[in-house]
mmCIF file with all atom_site columns, C-alpha atoms and ligand atoms in Angstrom:
data_model
loop_
_atom_site.group_PDB
_atom_site.id
_atom_site.type_symbol
_atom_site.label_atom_id
_atom_site.label_alt_id
_atom_site.label_comp_id
_atom_site.label_asym_id
_atom_site.label_entity_id
_atom_site.label_seq_id
_atom_site.pdbx_PDB_ins_code
_atom_site.Cartn_x
_atom_site.Cartn_y
_atom_site.Cartn_z
_atom_site.occupancy
_atom_site.B_iso_or_equiv
_atom_site.pdbx_formal_charge
_atom_site.auth_seq_id
_atom_site.auth_comp_id
_atom_site.auth_asym_id
_atom_site.auth_atom_id
_atom_site.pdbx_PDB_model_num
ATOM   1   C  CA  . MET Z 1 1   ? -0.309  -0.022 -0.035 1.00 91.00 ? 1   MET Z CA  1
ATOM   2   C  CA  . GLU Z 1 2   ? 1.224   3.272  -1.181 1.00 94.00 ? 2   GLU Z CA  1
ATOM   3   C  CA  . ILE Z 1 3   ? 1.116   6.018  1.292  1.00 98.00 ? 3   ILE Z CA  1
ATOM   4   C  CA  . THR Z 1 4   ? 2.239   9.736  -0.042 1.00 98.00 ? 4   THR Z CA  1
ATOM   5   C  CA  . TYR Z 1 5   ? 2.285   12.507 1.952  1.00 98.00 ? 5   TYR Z CA  1
ATOM   6   C  CA  . THR Z 1 6   ? 2.241   16.044 0.942  1.00 98.00 ? 6   THR Z CA  1
ATOM   7   C  CA  . TRP Z 1 7   ? 2.620   19.477 2.807  1.00 98.00 ? 7   TRP Z CA  1
ATOM   8   C  CA  . TYR Z 1 8   ? 0.744   22.164 0.953  1.00 98.00 ? 8   TYR Z CA  1
ATOM   9   C  CA  . GLY Z 1 9   ? 2.409   24.974 3.377  1.00 98.00 ? 9   GLY Z CA  1
ATOM   10  C  CA  . HIS Z 1 10  ? 1.557   26.278 6.921  1.00 98.00 ? 10  HIS Z CA  1
ATOM   11  C  CA  . ALA Z 1 11  ? 0.091   23.080 8.594  1.00 98.00 ? 11  ALA Z CA  1
ATOM   12  C  CA  . THR Z 1 12  ? -1.885  21.943 5.463  1.00 98.00 ? 12  THR Z CA  1
ATOM   13  C  CA  . HIS Z 1 13  ? -1.537  18.723 4.534  1.00 98.00 ? 13  HIS Z CA  1
ATOM   14  C  CA  . GLY Z 1 14  ? -2.630  15.666 2.072  1.00 98.00 ? 14  GLY Z CA  1
ATOM   15  C  CA  . LEU Z 1 15  ? -2.152  12.006 2.722  1.00 98.00 ? 15  LEU Z CA  1
ATOM   16  C  CA  . LYS Z 1 16  ? -3.292  9.453  -0.095 1.00 98.00 ? 16  LYS Z CA  1
ATOM   17  C  CA  . VAL Z 1 17  ? -3.304  6.337  1.777  1.00 98.00 ? 17  VAL Z CA  1
ATOM   18  C  CA  . GLY Z 1 18  ? -3.959  3.584  -0.742 1.00 97.00 ? 18  GLY Z CA  1
ATOM   19  C  CA  . GLU Z 1 19  ? -7.078  4.733  -2.882 1.00 97.00 ? 19  GLU Z CA  1
ATOM   20  C  CA  . HIS Z 1 20  ? -8.252  7.110  0.180  1.00 98.00 ? 20  HIS Z CA  1
ATOM   21  C  CA  . LYS Z 1 21  ? -7.702  10.964 -0.352 1.00 98.00 ? 21  LYS Z CA  1
ATOM   22  C  CA  . LEU Z 1 22  ? -7.133  12.649 2.864  1.00 98.00 ? 22  LEU Z CA  1
ATOM   23  C  CA  . LEU Z 1 23  ? -6.626  16.684 3.440  1.00 98.00 ? 23  LEU Z CA  1
ATOM   24  C  CA  . ILE Z 1 24  ? -6.014  17.651 6.851  1.00 99.00 ? 24  ILE Z CA  1
ATOM   25  C  CA  . ASP Z 1 25  ? -6.629  21.157 8.403  1.00 98.00 ? 25  ASP Z CA  1
ATOM   26  C  CA  . PRO Z 1 26  ? -7.400  22.350 4.355  1.00 98.00 ? 26  PRO Z CA  1
ATOM   27  C  CA  . PHE Z 1 27  ? -6.498  26.133 5.149  1.00 98.00 ? 27  PHE Z CA  1
ATOM   28  C  CA  . PHE Z 1 28  ? -5.967  27.372 1.209  1.00 98.00 ? 28  PHE Z CA  1
ATOM   29  C  CA  . THR Z 1 29  ? -7.594  30.512 0.562  1.00 98.00 ? 29  THR Z CA  1
ATOM   30  C  CA  . ASN Z 1 30  ? -5.739  33.569 2.211  1.00 96.00 ? 30  ASN Z CA  1
ATOM   31  C  CA  . ASN Z 1 31  ? -2.847  30.879 2.888  1.00 97.00 ? 31  ASN Z CA  1
ATOM   32  C  CA  . PRO Z 1 32  ? 0.021   32.932 1.300  1.00 96.00 ? 32  PRO Z CA  1
ATOM   33  C  CA  . SER Z 1 33  ? 2.153   29.519 0.989  1.00 96.00 ? 33  SER Z CA  1
ATOM   34  C  CA  . ALA Z 1 34  ? -0.492  27.449 -0.538 1.00 97.00 ? 34  ALA Z CA  1
ATOM   35  C  CA  . PRO Z 1 35  ? 0.552   26.221 -3.743 1.00 97.00 ? 35  PRO Z CA  1
ATOM   36  C  CA  . ILE Z 1 36  ? -2.896  25.068 -5.020 1.00 98.00 ? 36  ILE Z CA  1
ATOM   37  C  CA  . LYS Z 1 37  ? -6.581  26.593 -4.716 1.00 98.00 ? 37  LYS Z CA  1
ATOM   38  C  CA  . ALA Z 1 38  ? -9.047  24.768 -2.554 1.00 98.00 ? 38  ALA Z CA  1
ATOM   39  C  CA  . GLU Z 1 39  ? -11.186 24.222 -5.399 1.00 98.00 ? 39  GLU Z CA  1
ATOM   40  C  CA  . GLU Z 1 40  ? -8.355  22.210 -7.191 1.00 97.00 ? 40  GLU Z CA  1
ATOM   41  C  CA  . THR Z 1 41  ? -8.087  19.683 -4.148 1.00 98.00 ? 41  THR Z CA  1
ATOM   42  C  CA  . GLU Z 1 42  ? -9.773  16.452 -4.041 1.00 97.00 ? 42  GLU Z CA  1
ATOM   43  C  CA  . ALA Z 1 43  ? -10.642 14.805 -0.798 1.00 98.00 ? 43  ALA Z CA  1
ATOM   44  C  CA  . ASP Z 1 44  ? -12.905 11.880 0.790  1.00 98.00 ? 44  ASP Z CA  1
ATOM   45  C  CA  . PHE Z 1 45  ? -11.802 12.621 4.663  1.00 99.00 ? 45  PHE Z CA  1
ATOM   46  C  CA  . ILE Z 1 46  ? -11.068 16.263 5.824  1.00 99.00 ? 46  ILE Z CA  1
ATOM   47  C  CA  . LEU Z 1 47  ? -9.369  16.040 9.253  1.00 99.00 ? 47  LEU Z CA  1
ATOM   48  C  CA  . ILE Z 1 48  ? -9.988  19.057 11.447 1.00 99.00 ? 48  ILE Z CA  1
ATOM   49  C  CA  . SER Z 1 49  ? -7.578  19.499 14.365 1.00 99.00 ? 49  SER Z CA  1
ATOM   50  C  CA  . HIS Z 1 50  ? -8.957  22.329 15.969 1.00 98.00 ? 50  HIS Z CA  1
ATOM   51  C  CA  . GLY Z 1 51  ? -11.385 25.327 15.112 1.00 98.00 ? 51  GLY Z CA  1
ATOM   52  C  CA  . HIS Z 1 52  ? -8.896  28.096 14.481 1.00 98.00 ? 52  HIS Z CA  1
ATOM   53  C  CA  . GLY Z 1 53  ? -9.562  29.650 10.772 1.00 98.00 ? 53  GLY Z CA  1
ATOM   54  C  CA  . ASP Z 1 54  ? -5.921  28.759 9.512  1.00 98.00 ? 54  ASP Z CA  1
ATOM   55  C  CA  . HIS Z 1 55  ? -6.516  24.885 10.079 1.00 98.00 ? 55  HIS Z CA  1
ATOM   56  C  CA  . LEU Z 1 56  ? -10.320 25.132 9.932  1.00 98.00 ? 56  LEU Z CA  1
ATOM   57  C  CA  . GLY Z 1 57  ? -9.768  26.999 6.952  1.00 98.00 ? 57  GLY Z CA  1
ATOM   58  C  CA  . ASP Z 1 58  ? -11.492 25.990 3.461  1.00 98.00 ? 58  ASP Z CA  1
ATOM   59  C  CA  . THR Z 1 59  ? -13.306 22.712 5.094  1.00 98.00 ? 59  THR Z CA  1
ATOM   60  C  CA  . ILE Z 1 60  ? -16.895 23.739 4.308  1.00 98.00 ? 60  ILE Z CA  1
ATOM   61  C  CA  . GLY Z 1 61  ? -16.136 24.433 0.615  1.00 98.00 ? 61  GLY Z CA  1
ATOM   62  C  CA  . ILE Z 1 62  ? -14.061 22.009 -0.310 1.00 98.00 ? 62  ILE Z CA  1
ATOM   63  C  CA  . ALA Z 1 63  ? -16.516 19.034 2.178  1.00 98.00 ? 63  ALA Z CA  1
ATOM   64  C  CA  . LYS Z 1 64  ? -19.819 20.386 0.034  1.00 98.00 ? 64  LYS Z CA  1
ATOM   65  C  CA  . ARG Z 1 65  ? -18.125 20.119 -3.258 1.00 98.00 ? 65  ARG Z CA  1
ATOM   66  C  CA  . THR Z 1 66  ? -16.514 16.717 -2.706 1.00 98.00 ? 66  THR Z CA  1
ATOM   67  C  CA  . GLY Z 1 67  ? -18.866 15.204 0.296  1.00 98.00 ? 67  GLY Z CA  1
ATOM   68  C  CA  . ALA Z 1 68  ? -15.806 14.325 1.828  1.00 98.00 ? 68  ALA Z CA  1
ATOM   69  C  CA  . LEU Z 1 69  ? -16.304 13.373 5.446  1.00 98.00 ? 69  LEU Z CA  1
ATOM   70  C  CA  . CYS Z 1 70  ? -15.195 15.681 8.152  1.00 99.00 ? 70  CYS Z CA  1
ATOM   71  C  CA  . ILE Z 1 71  ? -13.571 13.871 11.168 1.00 99.00 ? 71  ILE Z CA  1
ATOM   72  C  CA  . THR Z 1 72  ? -12.690 16.023 14.271 1.00 98.00 ? 72  THR Z CA  1
ATOM   73  C  CA  . ASN Z 1 73  ? -13.555 16.938 17.946 1.00 98.00 ? 73  ASN Z CA  1
ATOM   74  C  CA  . PHE Z 1 74  ? -17.072 16.318 18.996 1.00 98.00 ? 74  PHE Z CA  1
ATOM   75  C  CA  . GLU Z 1 75  ? -18.119 19.890 19.307 1.00 98.00 ? 75  GLU Z CA  1
ATOM   76  C  CA  . ILE Z 1 76  ? -16.773 21.199 15.669 1.00 98.00 ? 76  ILE Z CA  1
ATOM   77  C  CA  . ALA Z 1 77  ? -18.303 17.774 14.035 1.00 98.00 ? 77  ALA Z CA  1
ATOM   78  C  CA  . ASN Z 1 78  ? -21.493 19.197 15.709 1.00 98.00 ? 78  ASN Z CA  1
ATOM   79  C  CA  . TRP Z 1 79  ? -20.800 22.570 14.355 1.00 98.00 ? 79  TRP Z CA  1
ATOM   80  C  CA  . LEU Z 1 80  ? -20.204 21.289 10.728 1.00 98.00 ? 80  LEU Z CA  1
ATOM   81  C  CA  . ALA Z 1 81  ? -22.773 19.062 10.805 1.00 98.00 ? 81  ALA Z CA  1
ATOM   82  C  CA  . GLU Z 1 82  ? -25.139 21.897 11.481 1.00 98.00 ? 82  GLU Z CA  1
ATOM   83  C  CA  . LYS Z 1 83  ? -23.979 23.208 8.666  1.00 97.00 ? 83  LYS Z CA  1
ATOM   84  C  CA  . GLY Z 1 84  ? -25.080 20.098 6.318  1.00 97.00 ? 84  GLY Z CA  1
ATOM   85  C  CA  . LEU Z 1 85  ? -21.889 18.495 6.239  1.00 98.00 ? 85  LEU Z CA  1
ATOM   86  C  CA  . GLU Z 1 86  ? -20.958 14.745 6.839  1.00 98.00 ? 86  GLU Z CA  1
ATOM   87  C  CA  . ALA Z 1 87  ? -19.113 14.557 10.318 1.00 98.00 ? 87  ALA Z CA  1
ATOM   88  C  CA  . HIS Z 1 88  ? -17.784 12.497 12.716 1.00 98.00 ? 88  HIS Z CA  1
ATOM   89  C  CA  . GLY Z 1 89  ? -16.637 13.244 15.966 1.00 98.00 ? 89  GLY Z CA  1
ATOM   90  C  CA  . GLN Z 1 90  ? -14.071 11.772 18.352 1.00 98.00 ? 90  GLN Z CA  1
ATOM   91  C  CA  . GLN Z 1 91  ? -12.383 13.082 21.207 1.00 98.00 ? 91  GLN Z CA  1
ATOM   92  C  CA  . ILE Z 1 92  ? -8.680  13.307 22.585 1.00 98.00 ? 92  ILE Z CA  1
ATOM   93  C  CA  . GLY Z 1 93  ? -7.706  9.285  23.568 1.00 98.00 ? 93  GLY Z CA  1
ATOM   94  C  CA  . GLY Z 1 94  ? -10.604 8.176  21.635 1.00 98.00 ? 94  GLY Z CA  1
ATOM   95  C  CA  . GLY Z 1 95  ? -9.628  6.197  18.755 1.00 98.00 ? 95  GLY Z CA  1
ATOM   96  C  CA  . PHE Z 1 96  ? -11.916 4.927  15.716 1.00 98.00 ? 96  PHE Z CA  1
ATOM   97  C  CA  . HIS Z 1 97  ? -11.308 2.544  12.623 1.00 98.00 ? 97  HIS Z CA  1
ATOM   98  C  CA  . HIS Z 1 98  ? -11.722 4.485  9.344  1.00 98.00 ? 98  HIS Z CA  1
ATOM   99  C  CA  . PRO Z 1 99  ? -11.605 3.315  5.915  1.00 98.00 ? 99  PRO Z CA  1
ATOM   100 C  CA  . PHE Z 1 100 ? -7.910  4.687  5.927  1.00 98.00 ? 100 PHE Z CA  1
ATOM   101 C  CA  . GLY Z 1 101 ? -6.865  3.753  9.212  1.00 98.00 ? 101 GLY Z CA  1
ATOM   102 C  CA  . TYR Z 1 102 ? -6.943  3.831  12.452 1.00 98.00 ? 102 TYR Z CA  1
ATOM   103 C  CA  . LEU Z 1 103 ? -7.144  7.452  14.138 1.00 99.00 ? 103 LEU Z CA  1
ATOM   104 C  CA  . LYS Z 1 104 ? -6.448  8.402  17.170 1.00 98.00 ? 104 LYS Z CA  1
ATOM   105 C  CA  . LEU Z 1 105 ? -7.265  12.230 18.474 1.00 98.00 ? 105 LEU Z CA  1
ATOM   106 C  CA  . THR Z 1 106 ? -4.093  13.356 20.902 1.00 98.00 ? 106 THR Z CA  1
ATOM   107 C  CA  . GLN Z 1 107 ? -4.035  16.121 23.489 1.00 98.00 ? 107 GLN Z CA  1
ATOM   108 C  CA  . ALA Z 1 108 ? -2.800  19.554 21.711 1.00 98.00 ? 108 ALA Z CA  1
ATOM   109 C  CA  . LEU Z 1 109 ? -1.797  22.768 23.968 1.00 98.00 ? 109 LEU Z CA  1
ATOM   110 C  CA  . HIS Z 1 110 ? -3.376  25.426 22.378 1.00 98.00 ? 110 HIS Z CA  1
ATOM   111 C  CA  . GLY Z 1 111 ? -6.741  26.969 21.716 1.00 98.00 ? 111 GLY Z CA  1
ATOM   112 C  CA  . SER Z 1 112 ? -9.782  26.182 19.470 1.00 98.00 ? 112 SER Z CA  1
ATOM   113 C  CA  . VAL Z 1 113 ? -12.636 28.679 18.852 1.00 98.00 ? 113 VAL Z CA  1
ATOM   114 C  CA  . LEU Z 1 114 ? -14.184 28.664 15.864 1.00 98.00 ? 114 LEU Z CA  1
ATOM   115 C  CA  . PRO Z 1 115 ? -14.480 31.460 13.951 1.00 97.00 ? 115 PRO Z CA  1
ATOM   116 C  CA  . ASP Z 1 116 ? -17.701 32.830 14.730 1.00 97.00 ? 116 ASP Z CA  1
ATOM   117 C  CA  . GLY Z 1 117 ? -16.873 32.559 18.291 1.00 98.00 ? 117 GLY Z CA  1
ATOM   118 C  CA  . THR Z 1 118 ? -18.600 28.957 18.917 1.00 98.00 ? 118 THR Z CA  1
ATOM   119 C  CA  . TYR Z 1 119 ? -16.630 26.548 21.574 1.00 98.00 ? 119 TYR Z CA  1
ATOM   120 C  CA  . GLY Z 1 120 ? -14.624 24.721 19.392 1.00 98.00 ? 120 GLY Z CA  1
ATOM   121 C  CA  . GLY Z 1 121 ? -13.640 22.241 22.191 1.00 98.00 ? 121 GLY Z CA  1
ATOM   122 C  CA  . ASN Z 1 122 ? -10.488 20.705 23.045 1.00 98.00 ? 122 ASN Z CA  1
ATOM   123 C  CA  . PRO Z 1 123 ? -7.462  21.153 20.293 1.00 98.00 ? 123 PRO Z CA  1
ATOM   124 C  CA  . ALA Z 1 124 ? -6.119  17.983 19.173 1.00 98.00 ? 124 ALA Z CA  1
ATOM   125 C  CA  . GLY Z 1 125 ? -3.686  16.247 17.033 1.00 98.00 ? 125 GLY Z CA  1
ATOM   126 C  CA  . PHE Z 1 126 ? -3.925  13.022 15.297 1.00 99.00 ? 126 PHE Z CA  1
ATOM   127 C  CA  . LEU Z 1 127 ? -2.618  9.453  15.487 1.00 99.00 ? 127 LEU Z CA  1
ATOM   128 C  CA  . LEU Z 1 128 ? -3.016  7.507  12.568 1.00 98.00 ? 128 LEU Z CA  1
ATOM   129 C  CA  . THR Z 1 129 ? -1.933  3.775  12.079 1.00 98.00 ? 129 THR Z CA  1
ATOM   130 C  CA  . THR Z 1 130 ? -2.424  2.799  8.456  1.00 98.00 ? 130 THR Z CA  1
ATOM   131 C  CA  . PRO Z 1 131 ? -3.726  -0.724 7.638  1.00 97.00 ? 131 PRO Z CA  1
ATOM   132 C  CA  . ASN Z 1 132 ? -0.520  -1.437 6.454  1.00 96.00 ? 132 ASN Z CA  1
ATOM   133 C  CA  . LYS Z 1 133 ? 0.603   -0.240 9.879  1.00 97.00 ? 133 LYS Z CA  1
ATOM   134 C  CA  . LYS Z 1 134 ? 2.415   2.853  9.041  1.00 98.00 ? 134 LYS Z CA  1
ATOM   135 C  CA  . LYS Z 1 135 ? 2.433   5.027  11.984 1.00 98.00 ? 135 LYS Z CA  1
ATOM   136 C  CA  . ILE Z 1 136 ? 1.901   8.926  11.406 1.00 98.00 ? 136 ILE Z CA  1
ATOM   137 C  CA  . TYR Z 1 137 ? 1.735   11.921 13.681 1.00 99.00 ? 137 TYR Z CA  1
ATOM   138 C  CA  . PHE Z 1 138 ? -0.040  15.301 13.115 1.00 98.00 ? 138 PHE Z CA  1
ATOM   139 C  CA  . ALA Z 1 139 ? 0.908   17.228 16.165 1.00 98.00 ? 139 ALA Z CA  1
ATOM   140 C  CA  . GLY Z 1 140 ? -1.594  20.154 15.147 1.00 98.00 ? 140 GLY Z CA  1
ATOM   141 C  CA  . ASP Z 1 141 ? -0.884  23.385 16.668 1.00 98.00 ? 141 ASP Z CA  1
ATOM   142 C  CA  . THR Z 1 142 ? 0.824   22.704 20.335 1.00 98.00 ? 142 THR Z CA  1
ATOM   143 C  CA  . GLY Z 1 143 ? 3.507   23.759 22.518 1.00 98.00 ? 143 GLY Z CA  1
ATOM   144 C  CA  . LEU Z 1 144 ? 5.691   20.913 24.150 1.00 98.00 ? 144 LEU Z CA  1
ATOM   145 C  CA  . PHE Z 1 145 ? 4.094   18.068 26.405 1.00 98.00 ? 145 PHE Z CA  1
ATOM   146 C  CA  . GLY Z 1 146 ? 6.087   15.496 27.770 1.00 98.00 ? 146 GLY Z CA  1
ATOM   147 C  CA  . ASP Z 1 147 ? 3.876   12.297 27.031 1.00 98.00 ? 147 ASP Z CA  1
ATOM   148 C  CA  . MET Z 1 148 ? 4.909   13.098 23.564 1.00 98.00 ? 148 MET Z CA  1
ATOM   149 C  CA  . SER Z 1 149 ? 7.134   10.348 25.060 1.00 98.00 ? 149 SER Z CA  1
ATOM   150 C  CA  . LEU Z 1 150 ? 4.017   7.948  25.135 1.00 98.00 ? 150 LEU Z CA  1
ATOM   151 C  CA  . ILE Z 1 151 ? 2.968   8.862  21.641 1.00 98.00 ? 151 ILE Z CA  1
ATOM   152 C  CA  . GLY Z 1 152 ? 6.959   7.957  20.768 1.00 98.00 ? 152 GLY Z CA  1
ATOM   153 C  CA  . ASP Z 1 153 ? 6.400   4.250  22.042 1.00 98.00 ? 153 ASP Z CA  1
ATOM   154 C  CA  . GLU Z 1 154 ? 4.396   3.764  19.332 1.00 97.00 ? 154 GLU Z CA  1
ATOM   155 C  CA  . GLY Z 1 155 ? 6.839   3.816  16.741 1.00 98.00 ? 155 GLY Z CA  1
ATOM   156 C  CA  . ILE Z 1 156 ? 6.303   6.713  14.587 1.00 98.00 ? 156 ILE Z CA  1
ATOM   157 C  CA  . ASP Z 1 157 ? 7.099   6.626  10.844 1.00 98.00 ? 157 ASP Z CA  1
ATOM   158 C  CA  . LEU Z 1 158 ? 6.386   9.857  10.509 1.00 98.00 ? 158 LEU Z CA  1
ATOM   159 C  CA  . ALA Z 1 159 ? 5.666   13.459 12.540 1.00 98.00 ? 159 ALA Z CA  1
ATOM   160 C  CA  . LEU Z 1 160 ? 4.437   16.252 11.302 1.00 98.00 ? 160 LEU Z CA  1
ATOM   161 C  CA  . LEU Z 1 161 ? 5.511   19.328 13.785 1.00 98.00 ? 161 LEU Z CA  1
ATOM   162 C  CA  . PRO Z 1 162 ? 5.312   22.706 14.405 1.00 98.00 ? 162 PRO Z CA  1
ATOM   163 C  CA  . ILE Z 1 163 ? 8.506   24.855 14.618 1.00 98.00 ? 163 ILE Z CA  1
ATOM   164 C  CA  . GLY Z 1 164 ? 6.963   28.316 13.955 1.00 98.00 ? 164 GLY Z CA  1
ATOM   165 C  CA  . ASP Z 1 165 ? 7.327   29.681 17.742 1.00 98.00 ? 165 ASP Z CA  1
ATOM   166 C  CA  . ASN Z 1 166 ? 4.575   32.071 18.907 1.00 98.00 ? 166 ASN Z CA  1
ATOM   167 C  CA  . TYR Z 1 167 ? 1.403   30.339 18.775 1.00 98.00 ? 167 TYR Z CA  1
ATOM   168 C  CA  . THR Z 1 168 ? 3.369   26.621 18.982 1.00 98.00 ? 168 THR Z CA  1
ATOM   169 C  CA  . MET Z 1 169 ? 6.508   25.347 19.768 1.00 98.00 ? 169 MET Z CA  1
ATOM   170 C  CA  . GLY Z 1 170 ? 9.675   27.085 18.538 1.00 98.00 ? 170 GLY Z CA  1
ATOM   171 C  CA  . PRO Z 1 171 ? 12.574  25.259 17.076 1.00 98.00 ? 171 PRO Z CA  1
ATOM   172 C  CA  . ASP Z 1 172 ? 14.203  24.649 20.683 1.00 98.00 ? 172 ASP Z CA  1
ATOM   173 C  CA  . ASP Z 1 173 ? 10.821  23.019 22.002 1.00 98.00 ? 173 ASP Z CA  1
ATOM   174 C  CA  . ALA Z 1 174 ? 10.195  21.218 18.804 1.00 99.00 ? 174 ALA Z CA  1
ATOM   175 C  CA  . LEU Z 1 175 ? 14.110  19.740 19.029 1.00 98.00 ? 175 LEU Z CA  1
ATOM   176 C  CA  . LYS Z 1 176 ? 12.974  18.577 22.457 1.00 98.00 ? 176 LYS Z CA  1
ATOM   177 C  CA  . ALA Z 1 177 ? 9.715   17.177 20.990 1.00 99.00 ? 177 ALA Z CA  1
ATOM   178 C  CA  . VAL Z 1 178 ? 11.555  15.230 18.321 1.00 98.00 ? 178 VAL Z CA  1
ATOM   179 C  CA  . LYS Z 1 179 ? 13.888  13.363 21.226 1.00 98.00 ? 179 LYS Z CA  1
ATOM   180 C  CA  . LEU Z 1 180 ? 10.592  12.254 22.794 1.00 98.00 ? 180 LEU Z CA  1
ATOM   181 C  CA  . LEU Z 1 181 ? 8.847   11.170 19.982 1.00 98.00 ? 181 LEU Z CA  1
ATOM   182 C  CA  . ARG Z 1 182 ? 12.131  9.333  18.537 1.00 98.00 ? 182 ARG Z CA  1
ATOM   183 C  CA  . ALA Z 1 183 ? 10.187  9.447  14.589 1.00 98.00 ? 183 ALA Z CA  1
ATOM   184 C  CA  . LYS Z 1 184 ? 11.808  7.607  11.817 1.00 98.00 ? 184 LYS Z CA  1
ATOM   185 C  CA  . THR Z 1 185 ? 11.170  10.514 9.823  1.00 98.00 ? 185 THR Z CA  1
ATOM   186 C  CA  . VAL Z 1 186 ? 9.969   14.322 10.715 1.00 98.00 ? 186 VAL Z CA  1
ATOM   187 C  CA  . VAL Z 1 187 ? 8.405   17.217 8.340  1.00 98.00 ? 187 VAL Z CA  1
ATOM   188 C  CA  . PRO Z 1 188 ? 8.187   20.866 10.087 1.00 98.00 ? 188 PRO Z CA  1
ATOM   189 C  CA  . VAL Z 1 189 ? 5.358   22.687 9.663  1.00 98.00 ? 189 VAL Z CA  1
ATOM   190 C  CA  . HIS Z 1 190 ? 3.305   25.871 10.702 1.00 98.00 ? 190 HIS Z CA  1
ATOM   191 C  CA  . TYR Z 1 191 ? 6.398   28.560 10.042 1.00 98.00 ? 191 TYR Z CA  1
ATOM   192 C  CA  . ASN Z 1 192 ? 7.427   30.931 7.080  1.00 98.00 ? 192 ASN Z CA  1
ATOM   193 C  CA  . THR Z 1 193 ? 3.409   31.383 6.581  1.00 97.00 ? 193 THR Z CA  1
ATOM   194 C  CA  . TRP Z 1 194 ? 3.951   34.814 7.938  1.00 97.00 ? 194 TRP Z CA  1
ATOM   195 C  CA  . GLU Z 1 195 ? 6.858   37.137 9.305  1.00 97.00 ? 195 GLU Z CA  1
ATOM   196 C  CA  . LEU Z 1 196 ? 5.593   36.390 12.893 1.00 98.00 ? 196 LEU Z CA  1
ATOM   197 C  CA  . ILE Z 1 197 ? 6.703   32.755 12.286 1.00 98.00 ? 197 ILE Z CA  1
ATOM   198 C  CA  . ALA Z 1 198 ? 9.469   32.910 10.157 1.00 98.00 ? 198 ALA Z CA  1
ATOM   199 C  CA  . GLN Z 1 199 ? 12.106  30.146 10.933 1.00 98.00 ? 199 GLN Z CA  1
ATOM   200 C  CA  . ASP Z 1 200 ? 14.814  28.734 9.343  1.00 98.00 ? 200 ASP Z CA  1
ATOM   201 C  CA  . ALA Z 1 201 ? 14.028  24.969 8.707  1.00 98.00 ? 201 ALA Z CA  1
ATOM   202 C  CA  . LEU Z 1 202 ? 17.560  24.091 7.555  1.00 98.00 ? 202 LEU Z CA  1
ATOM   203 C  CA  . ALA Z 1 203 ? 18.964  25.320 10.418 1.00 98.00 ? 203 ALA Z CA  1
ATOM   204 C  CA  . TRP Z 1 204 ? 16.472  23.039 12.804 1.00 98.00 ? 204 TRP Z CA  1
ATOM   205 C  CA  . LYS Z 1 205 ? 17.435  19.965 10.226 1.00 98.00 ? 205 LYS Z CA  1
ATOM   206 C  CA  . GLU Z 1 206 ? 21.160  20.427 10.870 1.00 98.00 ? 206 GLU Z CA  1
ATOM   207 C  CA  . ARG Z 1 207 ? 20.667  20.828 14.670 1.00 98.00 ? 207 ARG Z CA  1
ATOM   208 C  CA  . VAL Z 1 208 ? 18.106  17.645 14.988 1.00 98.00 ? 208 VAL Z CA  1
ATOM   209 C  CA  . GLU Z 1 209 ? 20.220  15.606 12.571 1.00 98.00 ? 209 GLU Z CA  1
ATOM   210 C  CA  . ALA Z 1 210 ? 23.126  16.130 14.830 1.00 98.00 ? 210 ALA Z CA  1
ATOM   211 C  CA  . GLU Z 1 211 ? 21.661  15.375 18.092 1.00 98.00 ? 211 GLU Z CA  1
ATOM   212 C  CA  . THR Z 1 212 ? 19.147  12.836 17.199 1.00 98.00 ? 212 THR Z CA  1
ATOM   213 C  CA  . THR Z 1 213 ? 18.796  9.634  14.670 1.00 98.00 ? 213 THR Z CA  1
ATOM   214 C  CA  . THR Z 1 214 ? 15.886  11.451 12.986 1.00 98.00 ? 214 THR Z CA  1
ATOM   215 C  CA  . LYS Z 1 215 ? 15.763  12.253 9.571  1.00 98.00 ? 215 LYS Z CA  1
ATOM   216 C  CA  . VAL Z 1 216 ? 14.284  15.695 9.129  1.00 98.00 ? 216 VAL Z CA  1
ATOM   217 C  CA  . TYR Z 1 217 ? 12.615  16.656 5.314  1.00 98.00 ? 217 TYR Z CA  1
ATOM   218 C  CA  . VAL Z 1 218 ? 12.341  20.386 4.872  1.00 98.00 ? 218 VAL Z CA  1
ATOM   219 C  CA  . LEU Z 1 219 ? 9.717   20.352 1.695  1.00 98.00 ? 219 LEU Z CA  1
ATOM   220 C  CA  . LYS Z 1 220 ? 8.424   23.193 -0.182 1.00 98.00 ? 220 LYS Z CA  1
ATOM   221 C  CA  . PRO Z 1 221 ? 4.884   23.982 -0.463 1.00 98.00 ? 221 PRO Z CA  1
ATOM   222 C  CA  . GLY Z 1 222 ? 3.584   21.172 -2.952 1.00 98.00 ? 222 GLY Z CA  1
ATOM   223 C  CA  . GLU Z 1 223 ? 6.423   18.621 -2.446 1.00 98.00 ? 223 GLU Z CA  1
ATOM   224 C  CA  . SER Z 1 224 ? 5.464   14.931 -1.375 1.00 98.00 ? 224 SER Z CA  1
ATOM   225 C  CA  . LEU Z 1 225 ? 7.063   12.247 0.599  1.00 98.00 ? 225 LEU Z CA  1
ATOM   226 C  CA  . THR Z 1 226 ? 6.128   8.673  -0.008 1.00 97.00 ? 226 THR Z CA  1
ATOM   227 C  CA  . LEU Z 1 227 ? 6.454   6.635  2.657  1.00 93.00 ? 227 LEU Z CA  1
HETATM 228 NI NI1 . NI  D 2 .   ? -4.203  27.363 16.121 1.00 82.50 ? 1   NI  D NI1 1
HETATM 229 MN MN1 . MN  D 3 .   ? -2.580  27.720 13.444 1.00 82.50 ? 2   MN  D MN1 1
#
């Protein structure tokens, strides 16, 4: 089974798991680093980590056009369902067998209010175990937390970690996160979208690869990795 990960800039991700097409936090419109438009995307499933506009993004438009199932926390799932979308709610610590694998919501230290002010529940990350047992961890927007070592115990193949600072972990804490997670590969995300979260990802890659056995791939928006 082929698994292809694509970074669309910021914290917008694409994932193909065999024939299943996933978008995670599909922020294309008003995302200065997005290489394509929301109208050009395809999705069977949309995962939303929390309610902020740079993560909820174009969910409603893409889901209406594609009929994708939206998977997110219970509160955001209800909010999307009220807008007529297909939604599946989970909560932190809870996993479910979806067609593309077993998806568990993980904790994230952040906020989650929705764009209209509605309470958006707790922010989350995602831990996906694909049908061929690859483990992919989307940290979401989060600060560093020690229980990343428990997530690391799962044996992570690919971790997507924010390094932008200000709203999430910065480079120093993200390096600590890599040490806790012990992932085979890491892709840094949630940086350089705006000046406020500008970071030197290549310098971070050098530090991580000098201090750990994790391989860091610094992608350009639109570039992919095959697992
Ligand atoms: Ni956020
Ligand atoms: Mn964000």
